[in-house]
CSV table of C-alpha atoms in Angstrom, one decimal:
chain,number,residue,atom,x,y,z
A,1118,MET,CA,0.0,0.0,0.0
A,1119,ASN,CA,1.0,3.6,-0.5
A,1120,ILE,CA,1.2,5.2,3.0
A,1121,LEU,CA,1.7,8.7,4.2
A,1122,VAL,CA,2.9,9.1,7.8
A,1123,THR,CA,2.8,12.5,9.4
A,1124,GLY,CA,4.7,13.1,12.6
A,1125,ALA,CA,7.4,10.9,11.1
A,1126,SER,CA,10.2,12.0,13.4
A,1127,GLY,CA,8.1,11.4,16.5
A,1128,TYR,CA,8.2,8.4,18.9
A,1129,ILE,CA,5.2,6.6,17.4
A,1130,GLY,CA,5.7,7.8,13.8
A,1131,SER,CA,9.3,6.7,13.5
A,1132,ARG,CA,8.5,3.2,14.8
A,1133,LEU,CA,5.4,3.0,12.7
A,1134,ILE,CA,7.5,3.7,9.5
A,1135,ALA,CA,9.9,0.9,10.4
A,1136,SER,CA,6.9,-1.5,10.9
A,1137,LEU,CA,5.3,-0.5,7.6
A,1138,LEU,CA,8.5,-1.0,5.7
A,1139,ALA,CA,8.9,-4.4,7.3
A,1140,ALA,CA,5.4,-5.2,6.1
A,1141,GLY,CA,6.3,-4.3,2.6
A,1142,ASP,CA,4.4,-1.0,2.2
A,1143,SER,CA,5.6,2.0,0.3
A,1144,VAL,CA,6.1,4.9,2.7
A,1145,CYS,CA,6.2,8.7,2.3
A,1146,ALA,CA,7.4,10.4,5.5
A,1147,ALA,CA,6.0,13.8,6.2
A,1148,SER,CA,7.6,16.5,8.4
A,1149,ARG,CA,7.7,20.2,8.7
A,1150,THR,CA,11.5,19.9,8.4
A,1151,PRO,CA,12.2,16.9,6.2
A,1152,GLU,CA,16.0,17.3,6.7
A,1153,THR,CA,15.6,16.1,10.2
A,1154,LEU,CA,14.5,12.7,8.8
A,1155,ASP,CA,18.1,12.2,7.6
A,1156,ALA,CA,19.0,11.0,11.1
A,1157,PHE,CA,16.8,7.9,10.8
A,1158,ASP,CA,18.2,4.6,9.6
A,1159,TRP,CA,15.1,4.0,7.4
A,1160,ARG,CA,15.6,7.3,5.5
A,1161,ASP,CA,16.9,5.8,2.3
A,1162,ARG,CA,13.9,3.5,2.0
A,1163,VAL,CA,11.2,6.2,2.1
A,1164,ASP,CA,10.2,9.2,0.2
A,1165,THR,CA,9.9,12.5,2.1
A,1166,VAL,CA,7.7,15.6,1.8
A,1167,GLU,CA,7.5,18.9,3.7
A,1168,LEU,CA,4.1,19.1,5.4
A,1169,ASP,CA,2.8,21.7,7.9
A,1170,ALA,CA,-0.6,20.6,9.0
A,1171,GLY,CA,-1.6,24.1,10.0
A,1172,ASP,CA,-1.0,25.4,6.4
A,1173,PRO,CA,-3.6,24.5,3.8
A,1174,LEU,CA,-1.2,25.3,0.9
A,1175,SER,CA,1.6,23.2,2.5
A,1176,LEU,CA,-0.9,20.3,2.8
A,1177,LYS,CA,-2.0,20.6,-0.9
A,1178,SER,CA,1.6,20.6,-2.0
A,1179,ALA,CA,2.5,17.7,0.2
A,1180,PHE,CA,-0.3,15.4,-1.0
A,1181,ARG,CA,0.5,16.3,-4.7
A,1182,GLU,CA,4.2,15.6,-4.2
A,1183,ALA,CA,3.5,12.3,-2.3
A,1184,GLY,CA,1.5,11.0,-5.2
A,1185,PRO,CA,-1.4,8.6,-4.8
A,1186,VAL,CA,-1.9,7.8,-1.1
A,1187,ASP,CA,-4.1,4.9,0.1
A,1188,VAL,CA,-3.8,5.6,3.8
A,1189,ALA,CA,-2.6,8.6,5.7
A,1190,TYR,CA,-1.6,8.3,9.4
A,1191,TYR,CA,-2.3,11.4,11.4
A,1192,LEU,CA,0.2,11.6,14.3
A,1193,VAL,CA,0.6,15.4,14.7
A,1194,HIS,CA,0.2,16.9,18.1
A,1195,GLY,CA,1.1,20.3,19.6
A,1196,ILE,CA,0.8,19.4,23.3
A,1197,GLY,CA,2.9,21.6,25.5
A,1198,GLU,CA,2.6,24.6,23.1
A,1199,ALA,CA,0.5,27.7,23.7
A,1200,ASP,CA,-3.1,27.3,22.6
A,1201,TYR,CA,-2.3,23.9,21.3
A,1202,ARG,CA,-5.9,22.6,21.4
A,1203,THR,CA,-7.2,25.2,19.0
A,1204,GLN,CA,-4.2,24.8,16.7
A,1205,ASP,CA,-4.5,21.0,16.7
A,1206,THR,CA,-8.2,21.1,15.8
A,1207,THR,CA,-7.7,23.6,13.0
A,1208,ALA,CA,-4.8,21.6,11.6
A,1209,ALA,CA,-6.8,18.4,11.7
A,1210,ARG,CA,-9.7,20.0,9.8
A,1211,HIS,CA,-7.3,21.2,7.1
A,1212,PHE,CA,-5.7,17.8,6.9
A,1213,GLY,CA,-9.0,16.0,6.4
A,1214,GLU,CA,-10.0,18.4,3.7
A,1215,ALA,CA,-6.7,18.1,1.9
A,1216,ALA,CA,-6.7,14.3,2.1
A,1217,SER,CA,-10.2,14.3,0.6
A,1218,ALA,CA,-9.2,16.5,-2.2
A,1219,ALA,CA,-6.2,14.3,-2.9
A,1220,GLY,CA,-8.3,11.1,-3.1
A,1221,VAL,CA,-7.0,9.5,0.1
A,1222,ARG,CA,-9.1,6.5,1.0
A,1223,ARG,CA,-8.5,6.4,4.7
A,1224,ILE,CA,-7.0,8.3,7.6
A,1225,VAL,CA,-5.7,6.5,10.7
A,1226,TYR,CA,-5.5,8.6,13.9
A,1227,LEU,CA,-4.0,7.8,17.3
A,1228,GLY,CA,-5.6,9.8,20.1
A,1229,GLY,CA,-6.5,9.4,23.8
A,1230,PHE,CA,-9.4,7.9,25.7
A,1231,VAL,CA,-12.6,10.0,25.9
A,1232,PRO,CA,-14.3,8.8,29.1
A,1233,ASP,CA,-18.1,9.4,29.2
A,1234,ASP,CA,-19.7,11.8,31.7
A,1235,GLU,CA,-16.4,13.3,32.8
A,1236,GLU,CA,-14.9,16.7,32.5
A,1237,LEU,CA,-12.0,16.1,30.2
A,1238,SER,CA,-8.6,17.7,30.7
A,1239,GLU,CA,-7.4,20.1,28.1
A,1240,HIS,CA,-5.2,17.4,26.6
A,1241,LEU,CA,-7.9,14.8,26.3
A,1242,ALA,CA,-10.5,17.2,25.1
A,1243,GLY,CA,-8.1,18.4,22.4
A,1244,ARG,CA,-7.4,14.8,21.3
A,1245,ALA,CA,-11.2,14.3,21.0
A,1246,ASP,CA,-11.6,17.5,19.0
A,1247,VAL,CA,-9.0,16.3,16.5
A,1248,GLY,CA,-10.7,12.9,16.0
A,1249,ARG,CA,-13.9,14.7,15.1
A,1250,ALA,CA,-12.2,17.3,12.9
A,1251,LEU,CA,-10.6,14.7,10.7
A,1252,ALA,CA,-13.9,13.3,9.6
A,1253,VAL,CA,-15.0,14.3,6.1
A,1254,ASP,CA,-17.7,12.7,4.0
A,1255,ASP,CA,-15.7,10.7,1.5
A,1256,VAL,CA,-12.7,9.6,3.6
A,1257,GLU,CA,-12.8,6.8,6.1
A,1258,VAL,CA,-11.4,7.5,9.5
A,1259,VAL,CA,-10.1,4.9,12.0
A,1260,TRP,CA,-9.6,6.6,15.4
A,1261,LEU,CA,-7.6,4.6,17.9
A,1262,LYS,CA,-7.9,5.7,21.5
A,1263,ALA,CA,-5.2,4.9,24.0
A,1264,ALA,CA,-4.0,5.8,27.5
A,1265,ILE,CA,-0.3,5.7,28.6
A,1266,VAL,CA,2.0,4.1,26.0
A,1267,ILE,CA,4.8,2.1,27.6
A,1268,GLY,CA,8.2,2.0,25.9
A,1269,ALA,CA,11.6,3.6,26.4
A,1270,GLY,CA,11.4,7.0,24.7
A,1271,SER,CA,7.7,7.4,25.2
A,1272,THR,CA,7.0,10.7,27.0
A,1273,SER,CA,4.8,9.0,29.6
A,1274,TYR,CA,7.3,6.2,30.3
A,1275,GLU,CA,10.2,8.7,30.5
A,1276,MET,CA,8.2,10.8,33.0
A,1277,LEU,CA,7.6,7.7,35.2
A,1278,ARG,CA,11.2,6.7,34.9
A,1279,TYR,CA,12.8,10.0,35.8
A,1280,LEU,CA,10.5,10.4,38.8
A,1281,ALA,CA,11.3,7.0,40.1
A,1282,ASP,CA,15.0,7.3,39.4
A,1283,ARG,CA,15.5,10.8,40.9
A,1284,LEU,CA,13.3,10.6,44.0
A,1285,PRO,CA,14.1,8.2,46.7
A,1286,ILE,CA,10.8,9.2,48.4
A,1287,LEU,CA,7.8,9.1,46.0
A,1288,PRO,CA,4.9,11.3,46.9
A,1289,LEU,CA,1.6,9.5,46.1
A,1290,PRO,CA,-1.3,12.0,45.6
A,1291,ASP,CA,-4.7,10.4,46.0
A,1292,TRP,CA,-5.5,10.6,42.3
A,1293,LEU,CA,-2.7,8.0,41.7
A,1294,ASP,CA,-5.4,5.6,43.0
A,1295,HIS,CA,-7.3,6.0,39.8
A,1296,PRO,CA,-7.1,3.1,37.4
A,1297,VAL,CA,-5.1,3.1,34.2
A,1298,GLN,CA,-4.9,0.6,31.4
A,1299,PRO,CA,-1.6,1.3,29.6
A,1300,ILE,CA,-0.5,-0.3,26.4
A,1301,ALA,CA,2.9,-1.3,25.2
A,1302,VAL,CA,4.2,0.4,22.0
A,1303,ASP,CA,4.5,-2.9,20.2
A,1304,ASP,CA,0.8,-3.5,20.7
A,1305,VAL,CA,0.0,0.1,19.5
A,1306,LEU,CA,2.0,-0.7,16.3
A,1307,PHE,CA,0.1,-3.9,15.8
A,1308,TYR,CA,-3.3,-2.1,15.9
A,1309,LEU,CA,-2.0,0.8,13.8
A,1310,LEU,CA,-0.9,-1.6,11.1
A,1311,ALA,CA,-4.2,-3.5,11.3
A,1312,SER,CA,-6.1,-0.2,10.9
A,1313,ARG,CA,-4.8,0.5,7.4
A,1314,SER,CA,-6.9,-2.3,5.9
A,1315,THR,CA,-8.5,-4.9,8.3
A,1316,VAL,CA,-10.3,-2.6,10.7
A,1317,PRO,CA,-13.6,-0.9,9.5
A,1318,ALA,CA,-13.8,2.9,9.9
A,1319,GLY,CA,-14.8,4.0,13.4
A,1320,ALA,CA,-13.5,4.7,16.8
A,1321,TYR,CA,-11.9,2.0,18.9
A,1322,ASP,CA,-10.3,1.8,22.4
A,1323,ILE,CA,-7.0,0.0,22.6
A,1324,GLY,CA,-5.4,-1.1,25.8
A,1325,GLY,CA,-3.1,-3.7,27.3
A,1326,PRO,CA,-4.2,-6.7,29.3
A,1327,ASP,CA,-3.7,-5.1,32.8
A,1328,THR,CA,-5.6,-2.4,34.6
A,1329,VAL,CA,-3.9,-1.0,37.7
A,1330,PRO,CA,-3.8,2.1,39.8
A,1331,TYR,CA,-1.3,4.7,38.6
A,1332,ARG,CA,0.8,4.1,41.7
A,1333,ASP,CA,1.2,0.5,40.8
A,1334,LEU,CA,2.4,1.4,37.3
A,1335,LEU,CA,5.0,3.7,38.9
A,1336,PHE,CA,6.2,0.9,41.2
A,1337,ALA,CA,6.2,-1.6,38.3
A,1338,TYR,CA,9.0,0.5,36.9
A,1339,VAL,CA,10.7,0.6,40.3
A,1340,ASP,CA,10.7,-3.2,40.4
A,1341,ALA,CA,11.9,-3.6,36.8
A,1342,ALA,CA,14.8,-1.2,37.3
A,1343,GLY,CA,15.8,-2.8,40.5
A,1344,LEU,CA,15.3,0.3,42.7
A,1345,THR,CA,14.3,0.7,46.3
A,1346,ARG,CA,11.8,3.5,46.8
A,1347,ILE,CA,9.4,4.6,49.5
A,1348,GLY,CA,5.9,5.7,48.6
A,1349,VAL,CA,4.3,8.4,50.8
A,1350,PRO,CA,0.6,9.2,50.6
A,1351,THR,CA,0.1,12.9,49.9
A,1352,PRO,CA,-3.6,13.6,49.7
A,1353,GLY,CA,-5.1,16.9,48.6
A,1354,VAL,CA,-2.5,17.7,46.0
A,1355,PRO,CA,-4.1,18.8,42.7
A,1356,THR,CA,-2.9,17.6,39.4
A,1357,SER,CA,-2.2,21.2,38.3
A,1358,LEU,CA,0.3,21.7,41.1
A,1359,ALA,CA,1.8,18.2,40.6
A,1360,GLY,CA,2.4,19.0,36.9
A,1361,ARG,CA,4.2,22.2,37.7
A,1362,VAL,CA,6.5,20.5,40.3
A,1363,ILE,CA,7.2,17.5,38.1
A,1364,GLY,CA,8.1,19.7,35.3
A,1365,LYS,CA,10.9,21.1,37.5
A,1366,ILE,CA,12.2,17.7,38.7
A,1367,ILE,CA,12.6,15.9,35.3
A,1368,PRO,CA,14.1,17.0,32.0
A,1369,VAL,CA,10.9,16.5,30.0
A,1370,PRO,CA,9.7,20.0,28.7
A,1371,ASP,CA,7.7,21.8,31.4
A,1372,GLY,CA,4.6,22.4,29.3
A,1373,LEU,CA,4.5,18.9,28.1
A,1374,ALA,CA,4.8,17.4,31.6
A,1375,GLU,CA,2.1,19.8,33.0
A,1376,ASP,CA,-0.4,19.0,30.3
A,1377,LEU,CA,0.0,15.3,30.6
A,1378,VAL,CA,-0.2,15.2,34.4
A,1379,GLU,CA,-3.4,17.2,34.4
A,1380,SER,CA,-5.1,14.3,32.5
A,1381,LEU,CA,-4.5,11.9,35.4
A,1382,HIS,CA,-7.8,12.7,37.0
A,1383,ASN,CA,-9.7,11.2,34.1
A,1384,THR,CA,-10.6,7.6,33.7
A,1385,MET,CA,-7.9,5.9,31.6
A,1386,THR,CA,-9.4,2.4,30.9
A,1387,THR,CA,-11.0,0.9,27.8
A,1388,SER,CA,-14.8,1.1,27.6
A,1389,GLU,CA,-15.0,-1.5,24.8
A,1390,ASN,CA,-12.7,-4.1,23.1
A,1391,ARG,CA,-14.3,-4.4,19.6
A,1392,ILE,CA,-10.9,-4.1,17.9
A,1393,ARG,CA,-9.7,-7.3,19.5
A,1394,ASP,CA,-12.6,-9.2,17.9
A,1395,ILE,CA,-11.8,-7.7,14.5
A,1396,ALA,CA,-8.0,-7.6,14.4
A,1397,GLY,CA,-7.2,-10.2,17.1
A,1398,GLU,CA,-4.1,-9.9,19.2
A,1399,PRO,CA,-0.3,-10.0,18.4
A,1400,ASP,CA,1.4,-13.3,18.4
A,1401,GLY,CA,1.9,-14.3,22.1
A,1402,GLY,CA,-0.9,-12.0,23.2
A,1403,LEU,CA,-0.9,-8.4,24.4
A,1404,THR,CA,2.1,-7.3,26.4
A,1405,THR,CA,1.7,-7.2,30.2
A,1406,ILE,CA,2.9,-4.2,32.3
A,1407,GLU,CA,5.6,-6.3,33.9
A,1408,ASP,CA,7.0,-7.5,30.6
A,1409,ALA,CA,6.7,-4.0,29.0
A,1410,MET,CA,8.7,-2.5,31.9
A,1411,ARG,CA,11.3,-5.2,31.9
A,1412,ARG,CA,11.9,-4.7,28.2
A,1413,SER,CA,11.9,-0.9,28.3
A,1414,VAL,CA,14.7,-0.7,31.0
A,1415,LEU,CA,17.1,-2.8,28.9
A,1416,GLY,CA,19.7,-0.6,27.3
A,1417,SER,CA,18.1,2.6,28.5
A,1418,VAL,CA,21.6,4.2,29.1
A,1419,GLY,CA,24.2,4.0,26.4
A,1420,THR,CA,24.2,4.2,22.6
A,1421,PRO,CA,21.1,2.5,21.2
A,1422,PRO,CA,20.6,1.5,17.5
A,1423,GLY,CA,18.4,3.3,15.0
A,1424,VAL,CA,14.7,2.7,14.9
A,1425,ALA,CA,14.6,0.2,12.0
A,1426,ALA,CA,17.5,-1.7,13.6
A,1427,LEU,CA,15.8,-2.1,17.0
A,1428,LYS,CA,15.1,-5.7,17.8
A,1429,ASP,CA,12.4,-4.6,20.2
A,1430,PRO,CA,10.3,-1.3,19.7
A,1431,LEU,CA,10.2,-0.9,23.5
A,1432,ARG,CA,13.9,-0.3,23.6
A,1433,LEU,CA,15.4,3.2,23.2
A,1434,ALA,CA,16.3,4.4,19.7
A,1435,ASN,CA,19.1,6.9,19.0
A,1436,THR,CA,16.6,9.2,17.4
A,1437,ASP,CA,14.2,9.5,20.3
A,1438,ALA,CA,13.9,12.8,22.1
A,1439,ALA,CA,17.2,14.2,23.4
A,1440,TRP,CA,15.8,14.2,27.0
A,1441,SER,CA,15.1,10.4,26.8
A,1442,GLY,CA,17.4,7.7,28.0
A,1443,GLY,CA,18.3,8.5,31.6
A,1444,ASP,CA,21.0,10.2,33.5
A,1445,ALA,CA,24.6,9.5,32.7
A,1446,LEU,CA,26.9,7.3,34.8
A,1447,GLY,CA,24.0,5.6,36.5
A,1448,ILE,CA,23.6,8.7,38.8
A,1449,ARG,CA,19.9,7.9,38.7
A,1450,ARG,CA,20.5,4.7,40.7
A,1451,TYR,CA,21.5,6.8,43.7
A,1452,GLY,CA,18.6,9.2,43.7
A,1453,VAL,CA,18.5,12.9,43.0
A,1454,ALA,CA,20.5,14.6,40.3
A,1455,ALA,CA,19.4,18.1,41.4
A,1456,SER,CA,20.5,19.7,44.7
A,1457,SER,CA,19.1,18.1,47.8
A,1458,ARG,CA,17.7,21.4,49.2
A,1459,ARG,CA,15.9,22.2,45.9
A,1460,THR,CA,14.5,18.6,45.7
A,1461,TRP,CA,13.3,18.6,49.3
A,1462,SER,CA,11.4,21.9,48.7
A,1463,LEU,CA,9.7,20.4,45.6
A,1464,LEU,CA,8.7,17.3,47.7
A,1465,GLU,CA,7.3,19.7,50.3
A,1466,ALA,CA,5.2,21.3,47.6
A,1467,LEU,CA,3.7,17.9,46.9
A,1468,GLY,CA,2.7,17.6,50.6
A,1469,ALA,CA,5.7,15.7,52.0
A,1470,ARG,CA,6.2,18.3,54.8
A,1471,THR,CA,2.9,17.4,56.6
A,1472,LEU,CA,3.4,13.7,56.4
A,1473,LEU,CA,7.1,13.3,56.9
A,1474,TYR,CA,8.0,16.0,59.5
A,1475,SER,CA,6.0,14.2,62.1
A,1476,TRP,CA,7.7,10.9,61.4
A,1477,PRO,CA,11.0,9.6,62.7
A,1478,VAL,CA,11.9,8.8,59.1
A,1479,ALA,CA,12.1,12.5,58.2
A,1480,ALA,CA,15.7,12.8,59.3
A,1481,VAL,CA,16.6,9.7,57.4
A,1482,VAL,CA,14.9,11.0,54.3
A,1483,ARG,CA,16.9,14.3,54.5
A,1484,THR,CA,20.1,12.3,55.0
A,1485,HIS,CA,19.3,10.1,52.1
A,1486,LEU,CA,18.9,13.1,49.8
A,1487,ASP,CA,22.1,14.6,51.1
A,1488,VAL,CA,24.0,11.4,50.4
A,1489,ALA,CA,22.4,11.1,47.0
A,1490,GLN,CA,23.5,14.7,46.2
A,1491,ASP,CA,27.0,13.9,47.4
A,1492,VAL,CA,27.2,10.8,45.3
A,1493,SER,CA,25.8,12.5,42.2
A,1494,GLU,CA,28.3,15.4,42.6
A,1495,ARG,CA,31.2,13.0,42.9
A,1496,ALA,CA,30.0,11.1,39.9
A,1497,ARG,CA,29.7,14.2,37.8
A,1498,SER,CA,33.2,15.3,39.0
A,1499,ALA,CA,34.5,12.0,37.9
A,1500,MET,CA,32.8,12.4,34.5
A,1501,ARG,CA,34.4,15.8,34.1
A,1502,ARG,CA,37.8,14.5,35.0
A,1503,MET,CA,37.4,11.6,32.5
A,1504,MET,CA,36.2,13.9,29.7
A,1505,THR,CA,39.1,16.3,30.4
A,1506,ALA,CA,41.6,13.4,30.3
A,1507,ARG,CA,40.1,12.2,27.0
A,1508,ARG,CA,40.3,15.6,25.4
A,1509,THR,CA,43.9,16.0,26.5
A,1510,THR,CA,44.8,12.6,25.1
A,1511,LYS,CA,42.9,13.3,21.9
A,1512,ASP,CA,44.7,16.7,21.5
A,1513,ARG,CA,48.0,15.1,22.0
A,1514,ALA,CA,47.3,12.4,19.5
A,1515,SER,CA,46.1,15.0,17.0
A,1516,HIS,CA,49.3,17.0,17.6
A,1517,ASP,CA,51.4,13.9,17.0
A,1518,ARG,CA,49.6,13.0,13.8
A,1519,THR,CA,50.0,16.6,12.6
A,1520,GLY,CA,53.7,16.4,13.3
A,1521,GLU,CA,54.0,13.1,11.3
A,1522,VAL,CA,52.3,14.7,8.3
């Protein structure tokens, strides 16, 4: 099939392209900056076009340059940007109209759950707006709805991982008791591929085999990474405050972290499983949370291969976001990479002061943070010394070679 993939440089888009190529499809990768696609190991096997979903002229030109397109995947998202909901909805409407004019048969869209009878977060409401805006009379739309996607490089996974890695004491607001049904990225890819032909037009929930409270998802990572962490209930903390604090603790962009955390008060479980009856399940069944976490932590630090070369899509790719992949030198194993004073103040903002200051464990917690800071500082000093030594050696070698020439 002739496939157009928007958001080609993103986490899902880049892995989807590798899967489509493996399935034998002809792929055109679309991006606002096509030159960035040169970094991917599948680049020589795809065509590329410049596409700005917010610009009708750009869309018309992109579809004309891409040639006949059977299926277009819509994976564009402006979350974290100012007024992203309005911009996303407008871009989706333009895309649907341009696809219709170009004779595209089907659009496949990956969005989030839309729980009934709930006040949706800005993020989830925006995802629902996009699904509706893509619909035009003569183009089929398959709208897949998912919660958290597990896999190294996924924004949700990276947020979980950085929090667990950097905080020896994990605040547990009461909304972490809400259930979530995450899905591993390999299962997302399975349903995305099935949606190009097997699945009839319509909206479908996709989820993994396990439904757990958010806190259990966090500690599933803790177990998989071999960490020891203490969870402390911190009732009364709103998601808006938690999002702002978390954005300061981890390297994920602030706006992105805040928008995602504010969605945690919504129900994040499937309301139906029709797609399983239609497309079935991957060989071996859907991926469990335990297996997904175990596979995601493998090779999280180091130099991973390119997307197409990944033996497992849950592993980190060298083209995933720059803030993915963990702290260097295993500093994360010891706890906090920021200063202990700053980290403690952030924990207090999440309610730790009330619960911990009355406990004997409080002094231990502060000591643990001080030790973590000391260890991380020593590790970073060691890294600086090592890099200085390497540069010195390299400079000397370069000088010697120059002399020989």
